[in-house]
mmCIF file of C-alpha atoms in Angstrom:
data_model
loop_
_atom_site.group_PDB
_atom_site.id
_atom_site.type_symbol
_atom_site.label_atom_id
_atom_site.label_comp_id
_atom_site.label_asym_id
_atom_site.label_seq_id
_atom_site.Cartn_x
_atom_site.Cartn_y
_atom_site.Cartn_z
ATOM 1 C CA UNK W 1 73.775 102.368 100.301
ATOM 2 C CA UNK W 2 72.391 102.281 96.802
ATOM 3 C CA UNK W 3 70.234 99.332 95.820
ATOM 4 C CA UNK W 4 69.593 97.922 92.336
ATOM 5 C CA UNK W 5 72.572 99.874 90.929
ATOM 6 C CA UNK W 6 72.282 98.626 87.364
ATOM 7 C CA UNK W 7 69.513 96.064 87.086
ATOM 8 C CA UNK W 8 69.296 94.991 83.462
ATOM 9 C CA UNK W 9 65.883 93.302 83.553
ATOM 10 C CA UNK W 10 63.415 91.788 85.952
ATOM 11 C CA UNK W 11 64.363 88.134 85.769
ATOM 12 C CA UNK W 12 61.806 85.379 85.575
ATOM 13 C CA UNK W 13 63.242 82.857 83.170
ATOM 14 C CA UNK W 14 65.733 80.066 83.636
ATOM 15 C CA UNK W 15 69.131 79.021 82.529
ATOM 16 C CA UNK W 16 70.270 75.421 82.144
ATOM 17 C CA UNK W 17 73.591 74.627 83.801
ATOM 18 C CA UNK W 18 74.438 71.967 81.239
ATOM 19 C CA UNK W 19 75.534 72.750 77.730
ATOM 20 C CA UNK W 20 72.113 73.069 76.095
ATOM 21 C CA UNK W 21 72.122 75.817 73.496
ATOM 22 C CA UNK W 22 70.664 79.240 74.155
ATOM 23 C CA UNK W 23 70.403 81.188 70.905
ATOM 24 C CA UNK W 24 69.346 84.743 70.110
ATOM 25 C CA UNK W 25 67.545 86.143 67.113
ATOM 26 C CA UNK W 26 65.741 89.298 66.094
ATOM 27 C CA UNK W 27 66.564 92.878 65.222
ATOM 28 C CA UNK W 28 66.237 96.126 67.149
ATOM 29 C CA UNK W 29 65.249 95.484 70.771
ATOM 30 C CA UNK W 30 65.376 91.771 70.125
ATOM 31 C CA UNK W 31 65.388 89.090 72.801
ATOM 32 C CA UNK W 32 65.516 85.333 73.031
ATOM 33 C CA UNK W 33 65.230 82.682 75.692
ATOM 34 C CA UNK W 34 65.809 79.001 76.153
ATOM 35 C CA UNK W 35 63.151 77.937 78.638
ATOM 36 C CA UNK W 36 64.382 74.761 80.243
ATOM 37 C CA UNK W 37 65.249 74.053 83.845
ATOM 38 C CA UNK W 38 68.049 72.067 85.412
ATOM 39 C CA UNK W 39 68.891 71.151 88.992
ATOM 40 C CA UNK W 40 72.496 70.325 89.828
ATOM 41 C CA UNK W 41 73.991 69.143 93.099
ATOM 42 C CA UNK W 42 77.429 70.653 93.711
ATOM 43 C CA UNK W 43 79.873 69.950 96.547
ATOM 44 C CA UNK W 44 79.514 71.178 100.099
ATOM 45 C CA UNK W 45 76.308 70.464 99.854
ATOM 46 C CA UNK W 46 74.744 72.844 97.345
ATOM 47 C CA UNK W 47 71.778 72.280 95.049
ATOM 48 C CA UNK W 48 71.389 74.854 92.261
ATOM 49 C CA UNK W 49 68.345 75.134 90.031
ATOM 50 C CA UNK W 50 69.135 77.168 86.933
ATOM 51 C CA UNK W 51 66.325 78.568 84.858
ATOM 52 C CA UNK W 52 66.290 80.797 81.779
ATOM 53 C CA UNK W 53 69.046 82.459 79.882
ATOM 54 C CA UNK W 54 67.730 85.558 78.163
ATOM 55 C CA UNK W 55 69.569 87.692 75.640
ATOM 56 C CA UNK W 56 68.499 91.283 74.935
ATOM 57 C CA UNK W 57 69.889 93.704 72.363
ATOM 58 C CA UNK W 58 68.823 97.169 71.257
ATOM 59 C CA UNK W 59 70.928 96.912 68.125
ATOM 60 C CA UNK W 60 71.882 93.916 66.048
ATOM 61 C CA UNK W 61 70.654 90.447 66.934
ATOM 62 C CA UNK W 62 72.529 89.210 69.997
ATOM 63 C CA UNK W 63 75.009 86.422 69.293
ATOM 64 C CA UNK W 64 74.585 84.498 72.553
ATOM 65 C CA UNK W 65 76.267 81.134 72.172
ATOM 66 C CA UNK W 66 76.518 78.182 74.551
ATOM 67 C CA UNK W 67 80.072 79.075 75.604
ATOM 68 C CA UNK W 68 78.966 82.503 76.831
ATOM 69 C CA UNK W 69 76.030 81.019 78.691
ATOM 70 C CA UNK W 70 78.189 78.319 80.232
ATOM 71 C CA UNK W 71 80.793 80.855 81.391
ATOM 72 C CA UNK W 72 78.164 83.002 83.097
ATOM 73 C CA UNK W 73 76.475 80.039 84.787
ATOM 74 C CA UNK W 74 79.870 78.891 86.036
ATOM 75 C CA UNK W 75 80.545 82.304 87.598
ATOM 76 C CA UNK W 76 77.178 82.337 89.366
ATOM 77 C CA UNK W 77 77.556 78.756 90.575
ATOM 78 C CA UNK W 78 81.070 79.384 91.906
ATOM 79 C CA UNK W 79 79.802 82.402 93.838
ATOM 80 C CA UNK W 80 77.049 80.335 95.444
ATOM 81 C CA UNK W 81 79.530 77.569 96.229
ATOM 82 C CA UNK W 82 82.442 79.651 97.520
ATOM 83 C CA UNK W 83 80.586 82.468 99.296
ATOM 84 C CA UNK W 84 77.558 80.642 100.694
ATOM 85 C CA UNK W 85 77.725 76.836 100.673
ATOM 86 C CA UNK W 86 81.360 76.446 101.761
ATOM 87 C CA UNK W 87 81.064 78.818 104.765
ATOM 88 C CA UNK W 88 77.859 77.071 105.857
ATOM 89 C CA UNK W 89 79.487 73.667 105.458
ATOM 90 C CA UNK W 90 83.064 74.316 106.657
ATOM 91 C CA UNK W 91 83.109 77.772 108.252
ATOM 92 C CA UNK W 92 85.534 78.986 105.572
ATOM 93 C CA UNK W 93 85.263 80.714 102.211
ATOM 94 C CA UNK W 94 85.712 78.428 99.227
ATOM 95 C CA UNK W 95 89.173 78.243 97.691
ATOM 96 C CA UNK W 96 89.657 80.911 95.058
ATOM 97 C CA UNK W 97 86.842 83.165 96.247
ATOM 98 C CA UNK W 98 87.309 86.635 94.790
ATOM 99 C CA UNK W 99 88.957 85.530 91.561
ATOM 100 C CA UNK W 100 85.707 86.024 89.625
ATOM 101 C CA UNK W 101 85.397 89.643 90.816
ATOM 102 C CA UNK W 102 86.908 92.817 89.409
ATOM 103 C CA UNK W 103 89.673 94.017 91.795
ATOM 104 C CA UNK W 104 87.635 96.860 93.321
ATOM 105 C CA UNK W 105 84.727 94.501 94.016
ATOM 106 C CA UNK W 106 86.983 91.707 95.293
ATOM 107 C CA UNK W 107 88.406 94.023 97.943
ATOM 108 C CA UNK W 108 84.901 94.696 99.272
ATOM 109 C CA UNK W 109 83.578 91.126 99.391
ATOM 110 C CA UNK W 110 86.561 89.232 100.815
ATOM 111 C CA UNK W 111 87.249 88.553 104.497
ATOM 112 C CA UNK W 112 87.074 91.859 106.378
ATOM 113 C CA UNK W 113 85.697 93.724 103.363
ATOM 114 C CA UNK W 114 82.979 96.338 103.697
ATOM 115 C CA UNK W 115 80.367 94.131 101.987
ATOM 116 C CA UNK W 116 81.481 90.718 103.248
ATOM 117 C CA UNK W 117 78.592 90.385 105.715
ATOM 118 C CA UNK W 118 76.026 90.553 102.922
ATOM 119 C CA UNK W 119 78.010 88.842 100.187
ATOM 120 C CA UNK W 120 79.232 85.819 102.184
ATOM 121 C CA UNK W 121 77.840 83.545 104.880
ATOM 122 C CA UNK W 122 80.915 83.798 107.102
ATOM 123 C CA UNK W 123 79.183 85.360 110.086
ATOM 124 C CA UNK W 124 75.678 83.870 110.070
ATOM 125 C CA UNK W 125 73.745 81.582 112.392
ATOM 126 C CA UNK W 126 74.490 78.594 110.145
ATOM 127 C CA UNK W 127 78.207 79.188 109.557
ATOM 128 C CA UNK W 128 80.008 75.875 109.945
ATOM 129 C CA UNK W 129 76.759 74.002 110.615
ATOM 130 C CA UNK W 130 76.877 71.738 107.565
ATOM 131 C CA UNK W 131 73.285 72.638 106.641
ATOM 132 C CA UNK W 132 72.357 72.070 102.987
ATOM 133 C CA UNK W 133 71.998 75.095 100.728
ATOM 134 C CA UNK W 134 69.396 75.320 97.972
ATOM 135 C CA UNK W 135 69.826 78.010 95.348
ATOM 136 C CA UNK W 136 68.448 79.362 92.075
ATOM 137 C CA UNK W 137 70.289 81.098 89.266
ATOM 138 C CA UNK W 138 68.945 82.964 86.232
ATOM 139 C CA UNK W 139 70.753 85.054 83.654
ATOM 140 C CA UNK W 140 70.034 88.024 81.402
ATOM 141 C CA UNK W 141 72.661 89.140 78.892
ATOM 142 C CA UNK W 142 72.676 92.603 77.308
ATOM 143 C CA UNK W 143 74.320 92.995 73.924
ATOM 144 C CA UNK W 144 76.212 95.996 72.622
ATOM 145 C CA UNK W 145 75.408 97.867 69.403
ATOM 146 C CA UNK W 146 77.237 95.251 67.345
ATOM 147 C CA UNK W 147 75.257 92.345 68.810
ATOM 148 C CA UNK W 148 78.070 91.031 71.024
ATOM 149 C CA UNK W 149 77.387 90.130 74.697
ATOM 150 C CA UNK W 150 78.617 93.020 76.867
ATOM 151 C CA UNK W 151 77.086 92.802 80.352
ATOM 152 C CA UNK W 152 74.993 90.294 82.256
ATOM 153 C CA UNK W 153 72.791 90.129 85.316
ATOM 154 C CA UNK W 154 72.825 86.900 87.326
ATOM 155 C CA UNK W 155 69.749 86.758 89.573
ATOM 156 C CA UNK W 156 70.366 84.493 92.545
ATOM 157 C CA UNK W 157 68.631 83.146 95.617
ATOM 158 C CA UNK W 158 70.260 80.939 98.253
ATOM 159 C CA UNK W 159 68.623 79.467 101.352
ATOM 160 C CA UNK W 160 70.071 77.469 104.219
ATOM 161 C CA UNK W 161 67.915 76.321 107.141
ATOM 162 C CA UNK W 162 68.414 73.984 110.089
ATOM 163 C CA UNK W 163 66.916 73.620 113.590
ATOM 164 C CA UNK W 164 65.040 76.921 113.494
ATOM 165 C CA UNK W 165 67.979 78.878 112.107
ATOM 166 C CA UNK W 166 67.969 80.258 108.577
ATOM 167 C CA UNK W 167 69.724 82.488 106.069
ATOM 168 C CA UNK W 168 67.967 83.575 102.872
ATOM 169 C CA UNK W 169 69.892 85.551 100.266
ATOM 170 C CA UNK W 170 68.432 87.262 97.174
ATOM 171 C CA UNK W 171 69.685 89.714 94.574
ATOM 172 C CA UNK W 172 71.873 89.931 91.517
ATOM 173 C CA UNK W 173 75.480 89.825 90.423
ATOM 174 C CA UNK W 174 76.368 92.276 87.662
ATOM 175 C CA UNK W 175 78.921 90.757 85.315
ATOM 176 C CA UNK W 176 81.000 92.687 82.774
ATOM 177 C CA UNK W 177 83.207 91.498 79.944
ATOM 178 C CA UNK W 178 86.725 92.865 80.151
ATOM 179 C CA UNK W 179 89.089 93.782 77.381
ATOM 180 C CA UNK W 180 90.704 90.364 77.748
ATOM 181 C CA UNK W 181 87.365 88.718 76.933
ATOM 182 C CA UNK W 182 86.873 87.277 80.421
ATOM 183 C CA UNK W 183 83.644 87.786 82.369
ATOM 184 C CA UNK W 184 84.003 89.131 85.931
ATOM 185 C CA UNK W 185 81.626 90.358 88.622
ATOM 186 C CA UNK W 186 81.921 94.127 88.718
ATOM 187 C CA UNK W 187 78.844 94.975 90.778
ATOM 188 C CA UNK W 188 76.128 93.422 92.891
ATOM 189 C CA UNK W 189 72.906 94.093 94.771
ATOM 190 C CA UNK W 190 72.447 91.450 97.479
ATOM 191 C CA UNK W 191 70.239 91.205 100.571
ATOM 192 C CA UNK W 192 70.369 88.457 103.181
ATOM 193 C CA UNK W 193 67.803 87.851 105.924
ATOM 194 C CA UNK W 194 69.105 85.775 108.836
ATOM 195 C CA UNK W 195 67.309 84.278 111.813
ATOM 196 C CA UNK W 196 69.330 82.770 114.651
ATOM 197 C CA UNK W 197 66.277 80.886 115.911
ATOM 198 C CA UNK W 198 66.716 82.257 119.432
ATOM 199 C CA UNK W 199 63.604 84.408 119.522
ATOM 200 C CA UNK W 200 65.391 87.688 118.828
ATOM 201 C CA UNK W 201 63.916 87.939 115.331
ATOM 202 C CA UNK W 202 65.404 88.236 111.877
ATOM 203 C CA UNK W 203 68.112 90.661 110.787
ATOM 204 C CA UNK W 204 68.584 92.062 107.287
ATOM 205 C CA UNK W 205 71.935 92.946 105.714
ATOM 206 C CA UNK W 206 72.350 94.446 102.245
ATOM 207 C CA UNK W 207 75.169 95.468 99.969
ATOM 208 C CA UNK W 208 75.214 97.195 96.604
ATOM 209 C CA UNK W 209 77.958 98.263 94.220
ATOM 210 C CA UNK W 210 77.791 99.573 90.674
ATOM 211 C CA UNK W 211 80.125 97.958 88.146
#
């Protein structure tokens, strides 16, 4: 299993989930950030803290507008909701899970897929427990030679804990822009550490796919 298949940058900044602007400027190898932080409570129960959106381009200045940022944040938030929070809360994947993935990736992350154990919380010690999930989301966008957003890395963490049991997920979703202009998850590099709280110790499960 290959890890970090196409990591764009080490992520340390934050990305607001609301519609605050995140603009880019500069020339060759330019970058920009909008350094504000936002915490949002979503259904089932999920709390997401988004921190920096960063745009990077090796060519023309990256035209990273609020609609692009909002679309990417929405994809990351839906993943956290559908793949992690809903299984912990209800024991089932969220409605529509897989729609944000490219077909080859969707086949691997859905129920029974080769990477489902790492990518979803359907078979963990907290599945169906109703435990709250706290998560973080940060975004880096890489522009093409013309300065248009082309690929993005969504760095995520997600933690659920209750009565000595825990599941802690870290990694990134690699998002690509298709010919139809829509952003979809084409790759990922995710690791989850689970502890059933029964004294047997923690287990680690990982999955990686290049876009």
